[in-house]
Amino acid sequence: MRINRRSTFLSDPVSDLIDVENREVSVAALHDPDLYELEMERIFAKAWLLLGHESEIPNVGDYVVRLMGEDQVIVARAADGQVHVSLNVCPHRAMHICIADSGNARVHKCIYHGWAFRPDGSFIGAPIEKEKMHGEIKSKEQLGLKKARVTVYGGLVFATWNHDGPTLEDFLGDMKFYYDMLFCRTDGGLEILGPPQRLTIDANWKTAGEQSACDGFHTLTLHQSLLEGGAMAGEENTEHESAPAMYGVNVSGNGHSLRCIPADTSWAMMAGKTHAGMTDDERLELMPPPGITKDLLPQVRKNLSAEQLHVFAKAPPVVGGMFPNVNLLFIYSPLRDGTLGSAMVMHSINPKGPEKFEWVTYFFAEKDTPEEVKAMMRAAATQGTGTSGVIEQDDSDTWPHMSESARGVIGRTETLKYQAILGETRPDDWPDKAKVYSGFSKDDAQWNWWLAYRDLMLAEA
Amino acid sequence: MSISTQITPETSSAVLTEVDYGSPIHDRITGWYIREARLLDHRLLDEWQTYLAEDLVYKAPVRLTRRVQGFDTEFGAIGHFDDDHASMTARVKRLTGTKSAWSEDPASRTRRFVTNISIWETDIPDEYKVSSYLLLTRNRADAKDYKQLSAERNDRLRWNGERFLLSRRTILLDQVVLGMPNLAIFL
């Protein structure tokens, strides 16, 4: 039987679990049901969460149902042309308003008693208007679906229940400089390539969450099969000494982070040649950043600053995440026709209890990419990431082990350790944006993820 | 966002001629499916691969939950698989030729139960459309329970003079949210 220790957390929140001085996190954090409930309240009901992309709902009335924590929300385009996010719970008797996961409806009518709502969440009325079945105590204005605060950024739909908290821009902080390079670089913007993959992983959401914060190190071992297959520029037996893709620039702020892999390394891996001595323009021309085809380069040059273009030329961001539950990959990948292309992937990690999460996978291309290239990018993304991806199927195999370790009364007295410290090291020519860790990929950014977690968990203690 | 409707076997002719149950062709193709399941369950992946045609198209579209009027549009453009012969070869090579394909090391114990095999002739002699039901159980390590998956598979088989080769497979899964953490196995 579990003893309810919630009062302990409230009086002395998370400080027992996160040892700031020694950079350790108790394994119990991957298991505790009371901690999980607090996370739902203090993180998933407060932080900005990724819910999809506006290209999924191009027409008025289009909607998709998504998750904010364990709450279902309706993401819909209303008559005003804007994206609205409303709780998928009828204010009358708590029935789900939408019973499909996507579709088009100008009116969402609850199948239980017929209360009806517009795509913007506002209440239209209950059947038999003259009988006033919503009563007279509350006005129609008070009976709309609960609304989340929405910001569409680079076409990505973010929402939060924290109506008075920081804007999305403040939440992203200095890291927005780098995210703009991924999401806001072409005139047409990103386009989603279809409805997302969804699957269940028997692990605590934080196992995937903390990894998304620049865990470069795991790729050497967990993804060794890719080394054995010749990717990542390593040799099978000497990868620990010679894998150059382990060296790069990790950038981190507010718990968000991205790993920037030197273009020199990528170019040497893909073409067997050196970049040395080339100007930024020449480098970008030779190998545009992941997701960008050569004909889109003029748009990228127009939409980004010289500093951002320099980062692209020197070391484009390729993997990373957004606090608390987004993982992303904007990577180079060979395409079906033998050319060098890319895969652009975003995941959301949706908690489903202390030992379960839903792993949602979105694939993207720039809207102005030729359709045949989009199809090849989608195939490359599917083969590398998500359900059957040869990279990520090994990750999904690992995380449940961590949660199982936390189930043991002794196992959960162990700690997750973030003691390999690189320290802030910003190359002279790197923009002064966010925290910059240049060198071998170490634990710095992942530790920052836990500090951001700790800040939010303590915020209302 | 395009939605494909591959819920029925695709066809170039309006009416397909169904192959009779119990006929020699039906028996031979049913035998092919039993053999395929056996090769996959026994991890004889290199041998399984010899049954894949060079022009293979291998897909498993994601499923959506629609209102009933949209039941035939439940499959999305993105797949859990989006593969061809070259990518399937690479997948098999990773599983059989490396020492670090952790998602299947230790290996899953799988059983593929294949039933409800319907076969149609096509416009091309010696090529058949085949629909089959698949129930797959998957157990790993010391898990006491099974991860399960059910699907309908719409295939195209081509006789090459010696054996049938799989040239197209569309796997129509029954789950919107998969219960297993990956598809490091083949369906």
PDB file of N, CA and C in Angstrom, chain A residues 181-222:
ATOM      1  N   MET A 181      15.436  29.877 -36.298  1.00  0.00           N
ATOM      2  CA  MET A 181      16.220  29.317 -37.411  1.00  0.00           C
ATOM      3  C   MET A 181      15.581  28.030 -37.934  1.00  0.00           C
ATOM      4  N   LEU A 182      14.789  27.373 -37.096  1.00  0.00           N
ATOM      5  CA  LEU A 182      14.156  26.120 -37.507  1.00  0.00           C
ATOM      6  C   LEU A 182      12.729  26.340 -37.998  1.00  0.00           C
ATOM      7  N   PHE A 183      12.001  27.239 -37.333  1.00  0.00           N
ATOM      8  CA  PHE A 183      10.554  27.333 -37.585  1.00  0.00           C
ATOM      9  C   PHE A 183      10.149  28.552 -38.428  1.00  0.00           C
ATOM     10  N   CYS A 184      11.019  29.556 -38.496  1.00  0.00           N
ATOM     11  CA  CYS A 184      10.611  30.835 -39.099  1.00  0.00           C
ATOM     12  C   CYS A 184      11.627  31.302 -40.139  1.00  0.00           C
ATOM     13  N   ARG A 185      12.008  30.460 -41.047  1.00  0.00           N
ATOM     14  CA  ARG A 185      13.115  30.808 -41.939  1.00  0.00           C
ATOM     15  C   ARG A 185      12.708  30.910 -43.397  1.00  0.00           C
ATOM     16  N   THR A 186      11.536  30.390 -43.739  1.00  0.00           N
ATOM     17  CA  THR A 186      11.087  30.502 -45.133  1.00  0.00           C
ATOM     18  C   THR A 186       9.779  31.286 -45.177  1.00  0.00           C
ATOM     19  N   ASP A 187       9.446  31.779 -46.376  1.00  0.00           N
ATOM     20  CA  ASP A 187       8.227  32.595 -46.514  1.00  0.00           C
ATOM     21  C   ASP A 187       6.975  31.746 -46.270  1.00  0.00           C
ATOM     22  N   GLY A 188       6.988  30.515 -46.763  1.00  0.00           N
ATOM     23  CA  GLY A 188       5.810  29.661 -46.622  1.00  0.00           C
ATOM     24  C   GLY A 188       5.725  28.978 -45.266  1.00  0.00           C
ATOM     25  N   GLY A 189       6.850  28.859 -44.590  1.00  0.00           N
ATOM     26  CA  GLY A 189       6.885  28.195 -43.280  1.00  0.00           C
ATOM     27  C   GLY A 189       6.801  26.691 -43.389  1.00  0.00           C
ATOM     28  N   LEU A 190       6.735  26.068 -42.244  1.00  0.00           N
ATOM     29  CA  LEU A 190       6.682  24.611 -42.194  1.00  0.00           C
ATOM     30  C   LEU A 190       5.273  24.106 -42.522  1.00  0.00           C
ATOM     31  N   GLU A 191       5.236  22.874 -42.968  1.00  0.00           N
ATOM     32  CA  GLU A 191       3.962  22.206 -43.210  1.00  0.00           C
ATOM     33  C   GLU A 191       4.052  20.817 -42.601  1.00  0.00           C
ATOM     34  N   ILE A 192       2.956  20.388 -41.992  1.00  0.00           N
ATOM     35  CA  ILE A 192       2.955  19.053 -41.416  1.00  0.00           C
ATOM     36  C   ILE A 192       2.632  18.060 -42.527  1.00  0.00           C
ATOM     37  N   LEU A 193       3.258  16.883 -42.495  1.00  0.00           N
ATOM     38  CA  LEU A 193       3.129  15.952 -43.610  1.00  0.00           C
ATOM     39  C   LEU A 193       2.034  14.911 -43.414  1.00  0.00           C
ATOM     40  N   GLY A 194       1.236  15.084 -42.368  1.00  0.00           N
ATOM     41  CA  GLY A 194       0.129  14.154 -42.137  1.00  0.00           C
ATOM     42  C   GLY A 194      -0.161  14.067 -40.659  1.00  0.00           C
ATOM     43  N   PRO A 195      -1.227  13.378 -40.293  1.00  0.00           N
ATOM     44  CA  PRO A 195      -1.537  13.239 -38.867  1.00  0.00           C
ATOM     45  C   PRO A 195      -0.439  12.453 -38.154  1.00  0.00           C
ATOM     46  N   PRO A 196      -0.210  12.743 -36.873  1.00  0.00           N
ATOM     47  CA  PRO A 196       0.960  12.176 -36.188  1.00  0.00           C
ATOM     48  C   PRO A 196       0.839  10.688 -35.867  1.00  0.00           C
ATOM     49  N   GLN A 197       2.004  10.053 -35.771  1.00  0.00           N
ATOM     50  CA  GLN A 197       2.082   8.702 -35.180  1.00  0.00           C
ATOM     51  C   GLN A 197       1.854   8.825 -33.675  1.00  0.00           C
ATOM     52  N   ARG A 198       1.197   7.838 -33.097  1.00  0.00           N
ATOM     53  CA  ARG A 198       1.016   7.827 -31.637  1.00  0.00           C
ATOM     54  C   ARG A 198       1.272   6.424 -31.122  1.00  0.00           C
ATOM     55  N   LEU A 199       2.041   6.309 -30.069  1.00  0.00           N
ATOM     56  CA  LEU A 199       2.234   5.002 -29.434  1.00  0.00           C
ATOM     57  C   LEU A 199       2.468   5.178 -27.939  1.00  0.00           C
ATOM     58  N   THR A 200       2.425   4.060 -27.234  1.00  0.00           N
ATOM     59  CA  THR A 200       2.502   4.074 -25.776  1.00  0.00           C
ATOM     60  C   THR A 200       3.837   3.490 -25.327  1.00  0.00           C
ATOM     61  N   ILE A 201       4.501   4.173 -24.419  1.00  0.00           N
ATOM     62  CA  ILE A 201       5.747   3.664 -23.862  1.00  0.00           C
ATOM     63  C   ILE A 201       5.569   3.527 -22.351  1.00  0.00           C
ATOM     64  N   ASP A 202       5.914   2.367 -21.831  1.00  0.00           N
ATOM     65  CA  ASP A 202       5.713   2.093 -20.402  1.00  0.00           C
ATOM     66  C   ASP A 202       6.849   2.698 -19.594  1.00  0.00           C
ATOM     67  N   ALA A 203       6.866   4.003 -19.501  1.00  0.00           N
ATOM     68  CA  ALA A 203       7.928   4.692 -18.762  1.00  0.00           C
ATOM     69  C   ALA A 203       7.417   6.043 -18.309  1.00  0.00           C
ATOM     70  N   ASN A 204       8.097   6.614 -17.317  1.00  0.00           N
ATOM     71  CA  ASN A 204       7.781   7.959 -16.850  1.00  0.00           C
ATOM     72  C   ASN A 204       8.163   8.978 -17.938  1.00  0.00           C
ATOM     73  N   TRP A 205       7.337  10.000 -18.087  1.00  0.00           N
ATOM     74  CA  TRP A 205       7.557  10.979 -19.174  1.00  0.00           C
ATOM     75  C   TRP A 205       8.918  11.658 -19.088  1.00  0.00           C
ATOM     76  N   LYS A 206       9.482  11.761 -17.879  1.00  0.00           N
ATOM     77  CA  LYS A 206      10.747  12.494 -17.729  1.00  0.00           C
ATOM     78  C   LYS A 206      11.937  11.723 -18.294  1.00  0.00           C
ATOM     79  N   THR A 207      11.790  10.398 -18.486  1.00  0.00           N
ATOM     80  CA  THR A 207      12.904   9.650 -19.088  1.00  0.00           C
ATOM     81  C   THR A 207      13.175  10.166 -20.497  1.00  0.00           C
ATOM     82  N   ALA A 208      12.094  10.420 -21.227  1.00  0.00           N
ATOM     83  CA  ALA A 208      12.265  10.974 -22.580  1.00  0.00           C
ATOM     84  C   ALA A 208      12.489  12.479 -22.512  1.00  0.00           C
ATOM     85  N   GLY A 209      11.878  13.132 -21.514  1.00  0.00           N
ATOM     86  CA  GLY A 209      12.003  14.580 -21.391  1.00  0.00           C
ATOM     87  C   GLY A 209      13.433  15.021 -21.182  1.00  0.00           C
ATOM     88  N   GLU A 210      14.110  14.406 -20.211  1.00  0.00           N
ATOM     89  CA  GLU A 210      15.485  14.841 -19.922  1.00  0.00           C
ATOM     90  C   GLU A 210      16.435  14.463 -21.051  1.00  0.00           C
ATOM     91  N   GLN A 211      16.145  13.356 -21.758  1.00  0.00           N
ATOM     92  CA  GLN A 211      17.040  12.980 -22.861  1.00  0.00           C
ATOM     93  C   GLN A 211      16.999  14.006 -23.982  1.00  0.00           C
ATOM     94  N   SER A 212      15.808  14.626 -24.154  1.00  0.00           N
ATOM     95  CA  SER A 212      15.666  15.580 -25.261  1.00  0.00           C
ATOM     96  C   SER A 212      16.547  16.813 -25.061  1.00  0.00           C
ATOM     97  N   ALA A 213      17.035  17.013 -23.837  1.00  0.00           N
ATOM     98  CA  ALA A 213      17.850  18.188 -23.542  1.00  0.00           C
ATOM     99  C   ALA A 213      19.329  17.912 -23.837  1.00  0.00           C
ATOM    100  N   CYS A 214      19.608  17.570 -25.076  1.00  0.00           N
ATOM    101  CA  CYS A 214      21.001  17.435 -25.537  1.00  0.00           C
ATOM    102  C   CYS A 214      21.750  16.262 -24.917  1.00  0.00           C
ATOM    103  N   ASP A 215      21.112  15.113 -24.797  1.00  0.00           N
ATOM    104  CA  ASP A 215      21.875  13.923 -24.407  1.00  0.00           C
ATOM    105  C   ASP A 215      22.581  13.389 -25.655  1.00  0.00           C
ATOM    106  N   GLY A 216      23.694  14.023 -25.983  1.00  0.00           N
ATOM    107  CA  GLY A 216      24.461  13.572 -27.151  1.00  0.00           C
ATOM    108  C   GLY A 216      25.206  12.275 -26.871  1.00  0.00           C
ATOM    109  N   PHE A 217      25.561  12.116 -25.609  1.00  0.00           N
ATOM    110  CA  PHE A 217      26.469  11.019 -25.220  1.00  0.00           C
ATOM    111  C   PHE A 217      25.854   9.647 -25.490  1.00  0.00           C
ATOM    112  N   HIS A 218      24.527   9.521 -25.292  1.00  0.00           N
ATOM    113  CA  HIS A 218      23.907   8.197 -25.426  1.00  0.00           C
ATOM    114  C   HIS A 218      24.004   7.652 -26.847  1.00  0.00           C
ATOM    115  N   THR A 219      24.162   8.547 -27.816  1.00  0.00           N
ATOM    116  CA  THR A 219      24.148   8.075 -29.205  1.00  0.00           C
ATOM    117  C   THR A 219      25.313   7.124 -29.485  1.00  0.00           C
ATOM    118  N   LEU A 220      26.421   7.325 -28.769  1.00  0.00           N
ATOM    119  CA  LEU A 220      27.596   6.480 -29.004  1.00  0.00           C
ATOM    120  C   LEU A 220      27.315   5.016 -28.708  1.00  0.00           C
ATOM    121  N   THR A 221      26.552   4.768 -27.668  1.00  0.00           N
ATOM    122  CA  THR A 221      26.349   3.405 -27.212  1.00  0.00           C
ATOM    123  C   THR A 221      24.975   2.879 -27.620  1.00  0.00           C
ATOM    124  N   LEU A 222      23.936   3.616 -27.227  1.00  0.00           N
ATOM    125  CA  LEU A 222      22.583   3.135 -27.528  1.00  0.00           C
ATOM    126  C   LEU A 222      22.364   3.051 -29.042  1.00  0.00           C
TER     127      LEU A 222
END
